[in-house]
mmCIF file of C-alpha atoms in Angstrom:
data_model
loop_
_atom_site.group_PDB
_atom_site.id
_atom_site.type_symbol
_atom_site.label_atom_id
_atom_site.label_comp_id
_atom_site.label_asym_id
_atom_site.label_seq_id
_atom_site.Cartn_x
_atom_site.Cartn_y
_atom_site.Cartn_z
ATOM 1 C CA UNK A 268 193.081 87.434 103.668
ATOM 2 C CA UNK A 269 191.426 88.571 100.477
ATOM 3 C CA UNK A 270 189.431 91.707 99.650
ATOM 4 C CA UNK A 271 186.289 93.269 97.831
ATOM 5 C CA UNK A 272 186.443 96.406 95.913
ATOM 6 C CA UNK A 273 183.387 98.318 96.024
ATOM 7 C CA UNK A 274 181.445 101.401 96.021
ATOM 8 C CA UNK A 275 179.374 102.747 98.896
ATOM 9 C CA UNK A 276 177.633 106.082 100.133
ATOM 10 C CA UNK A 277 178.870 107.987 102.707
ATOM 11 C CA UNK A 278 176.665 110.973 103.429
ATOM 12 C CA UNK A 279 176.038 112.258 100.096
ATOM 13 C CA UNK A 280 179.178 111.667 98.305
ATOM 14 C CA UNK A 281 180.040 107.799 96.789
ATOM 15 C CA UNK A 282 183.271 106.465 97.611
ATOM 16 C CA UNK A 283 185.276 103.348 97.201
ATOM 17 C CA UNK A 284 185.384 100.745 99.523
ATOM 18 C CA UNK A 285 187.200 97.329 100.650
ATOM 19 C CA UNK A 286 185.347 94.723 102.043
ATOM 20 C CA UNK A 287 187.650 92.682 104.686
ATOM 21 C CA UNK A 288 185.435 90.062 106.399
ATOM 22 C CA UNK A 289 182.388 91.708 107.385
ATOM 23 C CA UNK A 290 183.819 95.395 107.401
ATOM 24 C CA UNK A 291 184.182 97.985 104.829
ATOM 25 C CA UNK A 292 186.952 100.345 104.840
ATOM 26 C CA UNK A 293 187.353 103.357 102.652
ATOM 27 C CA UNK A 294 189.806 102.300 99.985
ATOM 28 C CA UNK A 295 191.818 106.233 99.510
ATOM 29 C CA UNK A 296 191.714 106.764 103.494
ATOM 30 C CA UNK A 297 192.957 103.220 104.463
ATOM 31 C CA UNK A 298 196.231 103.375 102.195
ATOM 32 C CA UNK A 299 196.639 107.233 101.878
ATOM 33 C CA UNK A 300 195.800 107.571 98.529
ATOM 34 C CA UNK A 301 193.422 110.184 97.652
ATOM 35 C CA UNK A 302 193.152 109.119 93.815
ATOM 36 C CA UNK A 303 191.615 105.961 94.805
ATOM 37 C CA UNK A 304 188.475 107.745 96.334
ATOM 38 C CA UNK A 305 186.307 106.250 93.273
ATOM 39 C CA UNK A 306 186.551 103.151 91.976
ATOM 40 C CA UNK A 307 187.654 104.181 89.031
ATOM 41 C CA UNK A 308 190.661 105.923 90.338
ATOM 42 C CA UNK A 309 191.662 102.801 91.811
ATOM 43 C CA UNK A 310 191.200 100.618 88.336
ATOM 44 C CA UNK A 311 193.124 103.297 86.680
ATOM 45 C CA UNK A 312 196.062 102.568 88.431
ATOM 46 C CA UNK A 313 195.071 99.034 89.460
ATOM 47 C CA UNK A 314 198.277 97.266 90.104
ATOM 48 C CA UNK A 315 199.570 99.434 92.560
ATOM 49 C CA UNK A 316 195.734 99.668 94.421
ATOM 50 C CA UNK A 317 195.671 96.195 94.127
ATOM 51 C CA UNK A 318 199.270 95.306 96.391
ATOM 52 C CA UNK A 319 198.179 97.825 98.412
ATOM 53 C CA UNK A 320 194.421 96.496 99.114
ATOM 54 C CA UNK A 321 195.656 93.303 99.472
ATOM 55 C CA UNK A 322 198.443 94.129 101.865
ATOM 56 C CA UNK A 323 196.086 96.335 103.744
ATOM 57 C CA UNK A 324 193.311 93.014 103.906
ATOM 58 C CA UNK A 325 196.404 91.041 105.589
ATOM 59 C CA UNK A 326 196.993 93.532 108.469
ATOM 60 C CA UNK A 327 193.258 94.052 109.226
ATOM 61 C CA UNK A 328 192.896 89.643 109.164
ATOM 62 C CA UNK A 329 195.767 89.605 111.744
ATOM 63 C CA UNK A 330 194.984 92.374 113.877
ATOM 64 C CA UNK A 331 197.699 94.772 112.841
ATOM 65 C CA UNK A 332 195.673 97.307 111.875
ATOM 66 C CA UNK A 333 194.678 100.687 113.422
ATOM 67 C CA UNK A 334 191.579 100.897 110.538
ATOM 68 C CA UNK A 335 188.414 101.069 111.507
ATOM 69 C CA UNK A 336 185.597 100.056 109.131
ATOM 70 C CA UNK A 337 182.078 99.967 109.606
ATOM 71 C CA UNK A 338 179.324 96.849 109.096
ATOM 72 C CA UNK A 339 178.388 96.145 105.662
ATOM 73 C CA UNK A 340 175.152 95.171 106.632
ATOM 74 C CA UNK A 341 174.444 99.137 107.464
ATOM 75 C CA UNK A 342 176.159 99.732 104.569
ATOM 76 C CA UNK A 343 174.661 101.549 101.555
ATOM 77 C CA UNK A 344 176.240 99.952 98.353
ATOM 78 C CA UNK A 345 176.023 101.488 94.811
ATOM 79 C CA UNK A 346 177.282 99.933 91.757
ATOM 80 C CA UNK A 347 180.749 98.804 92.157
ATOM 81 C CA UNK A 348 181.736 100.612 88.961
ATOM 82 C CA UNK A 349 180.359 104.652 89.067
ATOM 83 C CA UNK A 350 180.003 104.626 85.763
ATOM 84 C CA UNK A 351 181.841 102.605 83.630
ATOM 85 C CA UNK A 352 183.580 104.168 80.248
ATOM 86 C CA UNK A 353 182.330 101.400 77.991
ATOM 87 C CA UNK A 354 179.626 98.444 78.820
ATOM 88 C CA UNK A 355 180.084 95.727 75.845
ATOM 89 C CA UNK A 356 177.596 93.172 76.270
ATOM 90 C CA UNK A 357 178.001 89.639 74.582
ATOM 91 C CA UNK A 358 175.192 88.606 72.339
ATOM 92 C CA UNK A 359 173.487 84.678 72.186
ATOM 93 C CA UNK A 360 176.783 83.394 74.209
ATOM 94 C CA UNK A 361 175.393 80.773 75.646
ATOM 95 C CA UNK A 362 174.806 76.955 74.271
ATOM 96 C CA UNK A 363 171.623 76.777 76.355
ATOM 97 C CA UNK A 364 170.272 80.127 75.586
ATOM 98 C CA UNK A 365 170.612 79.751 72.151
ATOM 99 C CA UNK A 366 168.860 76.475 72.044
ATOM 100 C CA UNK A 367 166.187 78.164 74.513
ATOM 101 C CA UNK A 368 165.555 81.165 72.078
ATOM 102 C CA UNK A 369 165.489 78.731 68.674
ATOM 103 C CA UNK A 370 162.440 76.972 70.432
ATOM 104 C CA UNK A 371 160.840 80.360 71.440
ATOM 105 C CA UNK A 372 160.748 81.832 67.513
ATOM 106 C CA UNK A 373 159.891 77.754 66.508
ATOM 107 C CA UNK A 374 162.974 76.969 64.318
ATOM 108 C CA UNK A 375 164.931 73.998 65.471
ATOM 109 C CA UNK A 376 168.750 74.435 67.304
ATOM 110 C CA UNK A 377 171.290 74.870 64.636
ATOM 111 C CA UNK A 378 175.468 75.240 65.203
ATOM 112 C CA UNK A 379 176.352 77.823 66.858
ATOM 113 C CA UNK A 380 178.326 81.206 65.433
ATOM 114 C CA UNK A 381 181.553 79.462 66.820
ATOM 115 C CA UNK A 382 180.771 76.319 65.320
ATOM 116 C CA UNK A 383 180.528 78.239 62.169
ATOM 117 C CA UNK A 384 183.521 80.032 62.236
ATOM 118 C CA UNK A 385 182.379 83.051 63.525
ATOM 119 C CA UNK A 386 183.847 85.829 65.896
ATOM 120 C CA UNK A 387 182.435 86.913 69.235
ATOM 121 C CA UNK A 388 179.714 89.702 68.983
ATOM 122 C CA UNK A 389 178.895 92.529 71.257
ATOM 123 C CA UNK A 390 176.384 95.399 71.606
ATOM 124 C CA UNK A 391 176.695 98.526 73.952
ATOM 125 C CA UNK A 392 174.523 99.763 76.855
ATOM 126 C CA UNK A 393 174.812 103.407 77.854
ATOM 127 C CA UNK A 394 176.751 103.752 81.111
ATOM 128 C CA UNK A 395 175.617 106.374 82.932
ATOM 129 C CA UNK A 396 172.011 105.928 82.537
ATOM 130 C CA UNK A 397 171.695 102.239 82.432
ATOM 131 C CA UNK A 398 174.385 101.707 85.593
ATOM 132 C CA UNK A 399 172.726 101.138 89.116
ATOM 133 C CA UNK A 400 173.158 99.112 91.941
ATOM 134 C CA UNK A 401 171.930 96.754 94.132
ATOM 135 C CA UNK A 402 168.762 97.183 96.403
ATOM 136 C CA UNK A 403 167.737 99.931 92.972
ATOM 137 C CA UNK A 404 164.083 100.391 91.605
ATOM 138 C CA UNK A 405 164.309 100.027 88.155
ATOM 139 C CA UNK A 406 161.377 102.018 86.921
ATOM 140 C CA UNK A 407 159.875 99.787 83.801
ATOM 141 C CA UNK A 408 160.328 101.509 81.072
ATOM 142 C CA UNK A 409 156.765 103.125 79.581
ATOM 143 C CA UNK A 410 156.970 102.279 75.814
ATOM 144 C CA UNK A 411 157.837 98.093 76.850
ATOM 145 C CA UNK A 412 155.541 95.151 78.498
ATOM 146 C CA UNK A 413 158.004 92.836 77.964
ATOM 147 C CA UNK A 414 161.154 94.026 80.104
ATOM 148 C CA UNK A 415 162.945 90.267 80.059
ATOM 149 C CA UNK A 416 165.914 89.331 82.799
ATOM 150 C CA UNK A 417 169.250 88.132 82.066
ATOM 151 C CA UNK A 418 172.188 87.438 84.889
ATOM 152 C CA UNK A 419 175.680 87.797 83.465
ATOM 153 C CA UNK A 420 179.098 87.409 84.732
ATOM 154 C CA UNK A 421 181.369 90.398 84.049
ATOM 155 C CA UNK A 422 184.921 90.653 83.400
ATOM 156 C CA UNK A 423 185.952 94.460 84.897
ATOM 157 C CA UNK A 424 188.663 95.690 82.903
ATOM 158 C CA UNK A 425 192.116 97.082 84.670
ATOM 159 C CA UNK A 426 194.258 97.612 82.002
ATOM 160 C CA UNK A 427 194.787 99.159 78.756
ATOM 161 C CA UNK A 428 194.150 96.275 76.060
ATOM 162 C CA UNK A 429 195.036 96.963 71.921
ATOM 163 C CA UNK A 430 195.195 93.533 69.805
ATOM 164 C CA UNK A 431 195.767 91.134 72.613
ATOM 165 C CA UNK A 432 196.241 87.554 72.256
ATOM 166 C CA UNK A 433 193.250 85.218 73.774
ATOM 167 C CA UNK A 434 195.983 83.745 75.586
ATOM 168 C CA UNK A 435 196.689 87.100 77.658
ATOM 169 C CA UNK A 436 193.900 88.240 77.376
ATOM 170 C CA UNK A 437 192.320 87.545 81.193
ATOM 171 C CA UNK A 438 195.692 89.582 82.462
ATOM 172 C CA UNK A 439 193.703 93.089 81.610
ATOM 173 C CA UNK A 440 190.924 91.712 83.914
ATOM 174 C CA UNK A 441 191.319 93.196 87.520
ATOM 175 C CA UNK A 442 188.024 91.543 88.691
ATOM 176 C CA UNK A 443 184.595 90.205 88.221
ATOM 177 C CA UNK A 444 181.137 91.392 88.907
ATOM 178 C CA UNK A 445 177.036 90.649 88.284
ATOM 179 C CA UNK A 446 175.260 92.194 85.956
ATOM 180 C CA UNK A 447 171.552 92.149 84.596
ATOM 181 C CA UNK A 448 171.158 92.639 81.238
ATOM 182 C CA UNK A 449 167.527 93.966 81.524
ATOM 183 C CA UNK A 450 165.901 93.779 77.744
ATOM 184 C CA UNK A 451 162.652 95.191 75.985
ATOM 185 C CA UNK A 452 162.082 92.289 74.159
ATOM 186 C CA UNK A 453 158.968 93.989 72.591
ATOM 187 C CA UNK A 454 161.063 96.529 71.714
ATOM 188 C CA UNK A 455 163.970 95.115 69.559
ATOM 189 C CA UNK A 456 162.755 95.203 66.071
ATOM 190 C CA UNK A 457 161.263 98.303 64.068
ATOM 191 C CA UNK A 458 158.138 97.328 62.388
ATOM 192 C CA UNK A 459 158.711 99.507 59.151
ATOM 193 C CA UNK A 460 161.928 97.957 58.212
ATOM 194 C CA UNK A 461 161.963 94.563 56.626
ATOM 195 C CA UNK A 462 164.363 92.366 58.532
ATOM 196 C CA UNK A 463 167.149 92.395 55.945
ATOM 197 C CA UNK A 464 167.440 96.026 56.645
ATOM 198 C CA UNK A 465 170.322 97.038 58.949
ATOM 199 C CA UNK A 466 168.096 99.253 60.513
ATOM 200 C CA UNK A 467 165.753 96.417 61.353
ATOM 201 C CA UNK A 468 166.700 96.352 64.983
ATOM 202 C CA UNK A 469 166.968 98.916 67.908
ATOM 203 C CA UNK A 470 169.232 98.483 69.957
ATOM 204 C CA UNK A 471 168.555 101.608 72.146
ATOM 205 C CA UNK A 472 165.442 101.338 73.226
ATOM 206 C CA UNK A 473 165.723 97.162 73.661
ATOM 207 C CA UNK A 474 168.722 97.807 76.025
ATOM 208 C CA UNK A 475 169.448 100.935 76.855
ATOM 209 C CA UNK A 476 166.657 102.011 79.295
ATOM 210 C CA UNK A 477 167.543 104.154 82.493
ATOM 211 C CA UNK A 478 168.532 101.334 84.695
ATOM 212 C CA UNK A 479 168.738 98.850 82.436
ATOM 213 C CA UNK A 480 172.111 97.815 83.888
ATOM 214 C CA UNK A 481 171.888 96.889 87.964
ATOM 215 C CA UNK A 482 175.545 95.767 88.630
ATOM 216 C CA UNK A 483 176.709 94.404 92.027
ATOM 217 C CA UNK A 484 177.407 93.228 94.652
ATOM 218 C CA UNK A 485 181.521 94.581 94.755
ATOM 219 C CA UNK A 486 184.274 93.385 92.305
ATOM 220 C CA UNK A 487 186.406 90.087 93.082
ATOM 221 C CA UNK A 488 190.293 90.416 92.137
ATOM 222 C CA UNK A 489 190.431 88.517 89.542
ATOM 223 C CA UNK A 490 193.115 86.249 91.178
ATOM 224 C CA UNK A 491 190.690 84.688 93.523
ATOM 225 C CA UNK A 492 188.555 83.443 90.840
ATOM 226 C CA UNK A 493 189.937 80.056 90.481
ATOM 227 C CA UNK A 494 188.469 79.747 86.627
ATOM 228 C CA UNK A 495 185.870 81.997 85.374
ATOM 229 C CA UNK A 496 184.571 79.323 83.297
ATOM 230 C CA UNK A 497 184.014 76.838 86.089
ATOM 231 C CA UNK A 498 181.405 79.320 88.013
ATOM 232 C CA UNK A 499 177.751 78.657 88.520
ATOM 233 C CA UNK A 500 174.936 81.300 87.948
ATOM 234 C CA UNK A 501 171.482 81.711 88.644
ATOM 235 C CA UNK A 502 168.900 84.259 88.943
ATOM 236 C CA UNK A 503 165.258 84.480 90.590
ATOM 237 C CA UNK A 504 162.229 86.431 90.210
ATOM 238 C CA UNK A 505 159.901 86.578 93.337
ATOM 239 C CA UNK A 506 162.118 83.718 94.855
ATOM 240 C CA UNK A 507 161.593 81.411 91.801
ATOM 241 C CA UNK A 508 164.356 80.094 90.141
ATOM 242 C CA UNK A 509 164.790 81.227 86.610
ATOM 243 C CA UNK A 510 168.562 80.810 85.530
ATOM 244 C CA UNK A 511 170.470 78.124 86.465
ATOM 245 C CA UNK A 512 173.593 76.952 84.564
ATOM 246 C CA UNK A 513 177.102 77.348 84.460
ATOM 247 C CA UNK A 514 180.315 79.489 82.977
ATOM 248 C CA UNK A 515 181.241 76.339 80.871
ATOM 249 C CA UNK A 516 178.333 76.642 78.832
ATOM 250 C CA UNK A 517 179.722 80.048 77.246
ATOM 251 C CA UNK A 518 180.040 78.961 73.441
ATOM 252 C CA UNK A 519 183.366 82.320 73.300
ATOM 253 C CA UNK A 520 185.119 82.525 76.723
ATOM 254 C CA UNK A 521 186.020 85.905 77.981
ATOM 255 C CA UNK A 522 189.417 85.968 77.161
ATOM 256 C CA UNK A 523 188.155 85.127 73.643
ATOM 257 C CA UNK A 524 185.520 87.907 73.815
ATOM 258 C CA UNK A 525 188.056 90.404 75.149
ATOM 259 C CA UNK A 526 190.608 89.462 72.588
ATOM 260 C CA UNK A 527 188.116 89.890 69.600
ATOM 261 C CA UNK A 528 186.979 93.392 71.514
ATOM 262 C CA UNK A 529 190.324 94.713 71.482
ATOM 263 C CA UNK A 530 191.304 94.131 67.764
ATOM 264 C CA UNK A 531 188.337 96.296 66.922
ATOM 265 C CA UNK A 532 188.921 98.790 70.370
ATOM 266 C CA UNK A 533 191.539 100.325 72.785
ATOM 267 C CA UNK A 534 189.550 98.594 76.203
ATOM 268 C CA UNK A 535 190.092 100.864 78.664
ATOM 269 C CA UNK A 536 190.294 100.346 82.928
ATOM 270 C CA UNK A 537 186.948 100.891 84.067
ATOM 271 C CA UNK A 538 185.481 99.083 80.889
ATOM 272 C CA UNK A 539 183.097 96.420 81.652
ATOM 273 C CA UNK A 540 182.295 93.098 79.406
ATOM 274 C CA UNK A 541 179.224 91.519 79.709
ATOM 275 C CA UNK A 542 179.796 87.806 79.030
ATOM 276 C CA UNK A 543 176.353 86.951 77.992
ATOM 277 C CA UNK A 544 173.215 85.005 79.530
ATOM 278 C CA UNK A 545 172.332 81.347 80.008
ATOM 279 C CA UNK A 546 169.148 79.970 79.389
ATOM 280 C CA UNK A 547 165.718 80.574 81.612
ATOM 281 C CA UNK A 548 165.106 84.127 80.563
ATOM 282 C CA UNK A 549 161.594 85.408 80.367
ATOM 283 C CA UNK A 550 161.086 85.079 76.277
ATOM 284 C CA UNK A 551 161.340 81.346 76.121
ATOM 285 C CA UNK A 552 158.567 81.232 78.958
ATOM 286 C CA UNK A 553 156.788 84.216 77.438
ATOM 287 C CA UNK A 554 156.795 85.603 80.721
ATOM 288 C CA UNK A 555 157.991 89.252 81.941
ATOM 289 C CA UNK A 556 158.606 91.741 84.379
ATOM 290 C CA UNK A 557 156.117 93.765 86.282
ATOM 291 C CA UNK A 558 156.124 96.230 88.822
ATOM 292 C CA UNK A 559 156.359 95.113 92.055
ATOM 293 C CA UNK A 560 158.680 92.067 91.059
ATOM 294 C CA UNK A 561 162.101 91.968 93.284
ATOM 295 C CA UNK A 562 165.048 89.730 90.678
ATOM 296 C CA UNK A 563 168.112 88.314 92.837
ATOM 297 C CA UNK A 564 171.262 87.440 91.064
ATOM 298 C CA UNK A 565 174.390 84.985 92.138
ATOM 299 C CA UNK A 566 177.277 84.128 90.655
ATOM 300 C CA UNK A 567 179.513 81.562 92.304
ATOM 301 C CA UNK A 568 182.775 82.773 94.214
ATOM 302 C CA UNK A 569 181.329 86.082 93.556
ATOM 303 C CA UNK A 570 178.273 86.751 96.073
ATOM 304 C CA UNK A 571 174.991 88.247 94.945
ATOM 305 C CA UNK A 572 172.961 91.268 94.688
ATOM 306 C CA UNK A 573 168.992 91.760 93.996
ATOM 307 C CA UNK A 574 166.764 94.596 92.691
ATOM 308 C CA UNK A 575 162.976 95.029 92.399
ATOM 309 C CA UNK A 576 160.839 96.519 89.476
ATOM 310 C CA UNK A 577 158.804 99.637 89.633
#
């Protein structure tokens, strides 16, 4: 019997969690380990948590367990990750995407930066202000009218990674989550800068926005993900489908992306990569969020989470 690892309120204080069936459990009080009260805790010695969790998950399954748990559907869940130490976010990742976004600025589809013998890139969202969770208002940010959605699968880091090998690199994943990369489209380029400037772009205010980062539903060990490149994803707003492809249309996979991330820096447990978006986002429809609007994102093998707009 497997397990979910997440993060859930109880009375005023967050805490992790294990998901067994329909039941959560509180990770630290189930195994009797009081660092693994956060979820953190538990990634930072992930391993060990993660025999234990999963050894735990068999005795609850066949009835050999004294536990008690409570319903997840009373359940309040917060972002499986409270807050993560670094959020690297992959940029134009996706064959589709970029194909959607050449049509949106007019200019035919060209080869791709892997095609060209490029490198995976990667921006940075805050953590701590951008991280919420599922069921969250995300208040629209003031200076933007064109806050754009973008479901992503992401690859939770559980061990320390220096200059790893794309072949080893999915062995520092512990599990995988859903993220929205919420964007201020409107807000990406700075006006007074000529576009050859490096200063051209801003990265802050297009993706850094207080809650610009809803994350959910719980982490799935990364052992019961048969392939993360063989995983559907989708996304709606208001019930309508927006997003609908598929991991294999990644153009750098995500042991790729986290080997060319740790050449450049130590990944940590508790670090979060953001794989990057298919196509169907709100630019190449010139369409965009508004209060009021509820988004629901899946991932196959994973579950999925939703959020509305205020």
């Amino acid at each position: 019997m497997s397990y979910r690892l997440l993060s859930f309120r109880s009375g005023r204080e967050a805490r992790a969690g294990i998901l067994v069936g329909e039941q959560i459990y509180d990770a630290a009080r189930l195994v009797g380990q009081p660092a693994w009260s956060s979820v953190l805790g538990v990634l930072e010695d992930w391993s060990r948590a993660h025999r234990a969790f999963a050894a735990a998950a068999k005795r609850i399954a066949a009835g050999k367990s004294r536990a008690k748990g409570g319903p997840l559907k009373r359940a309040k869940l917060l972002a499986p990750v409270l807050y993560p130490g670094n959020i690297f976010c992959a940029g134009a990742n996706y064959t589709d995407h970029m194909a959607e976004m050449a049509r949106a600025q007019g200019q035919p589809p060209g080869p791709n930066m892997k095609q060209l013998g490029e490198k995976p890139w990667h921006f940075v969202k805050t953590s701590r202000s951008s991280v919420v969770g599922p069921d969250a208002k995300v208040k629209l940010p003031a200076y933007s009218q064109k806050v754009d959605w973008e479901v992503e699968l992401v690859a939770v880091i559980g061990r320390t990674a220096k200059d790893i090998p794309a072949e080893k690199a999915l062995g520092c994943v512990a599990g995988y989550t859903i993220a929205n990369d919420l964007s201020a489209r409107d807000a990406m380029r700075r006006a007074g800068n000529p576009a050859t400037s490096p200063f051209h772009y801003d990265w802050v205010s297009q993706k850094c926005f207080d809650g610009a980062c809803p994350l959910g539903p719980w982490i799935v060990p990364a052992g019961d993900i048969r392939d993360p490149h063989k995983l559907g994803i989708k996304l709606w707003v208001n019930n309508e489908l927006m997003q609908d492809s598929h991991t294999s249309n990644l153009i750098f996979d995500t042991a790729e992306q986290i080997a060319m991330l740790s050449s450049r820096v130590t990944l940590q447990p508790g670090d979060l990569v953001l794989t990057g978006t298919p196509a169907g986002v709100g630019m190449g429809r010139g369409r965009f969020l508004k209060p009021g609007d509820s988004v629901r994102l899946w991932v196959e093998e994973i579950g999925e989470f939703s959020h509305t707009l205020a």
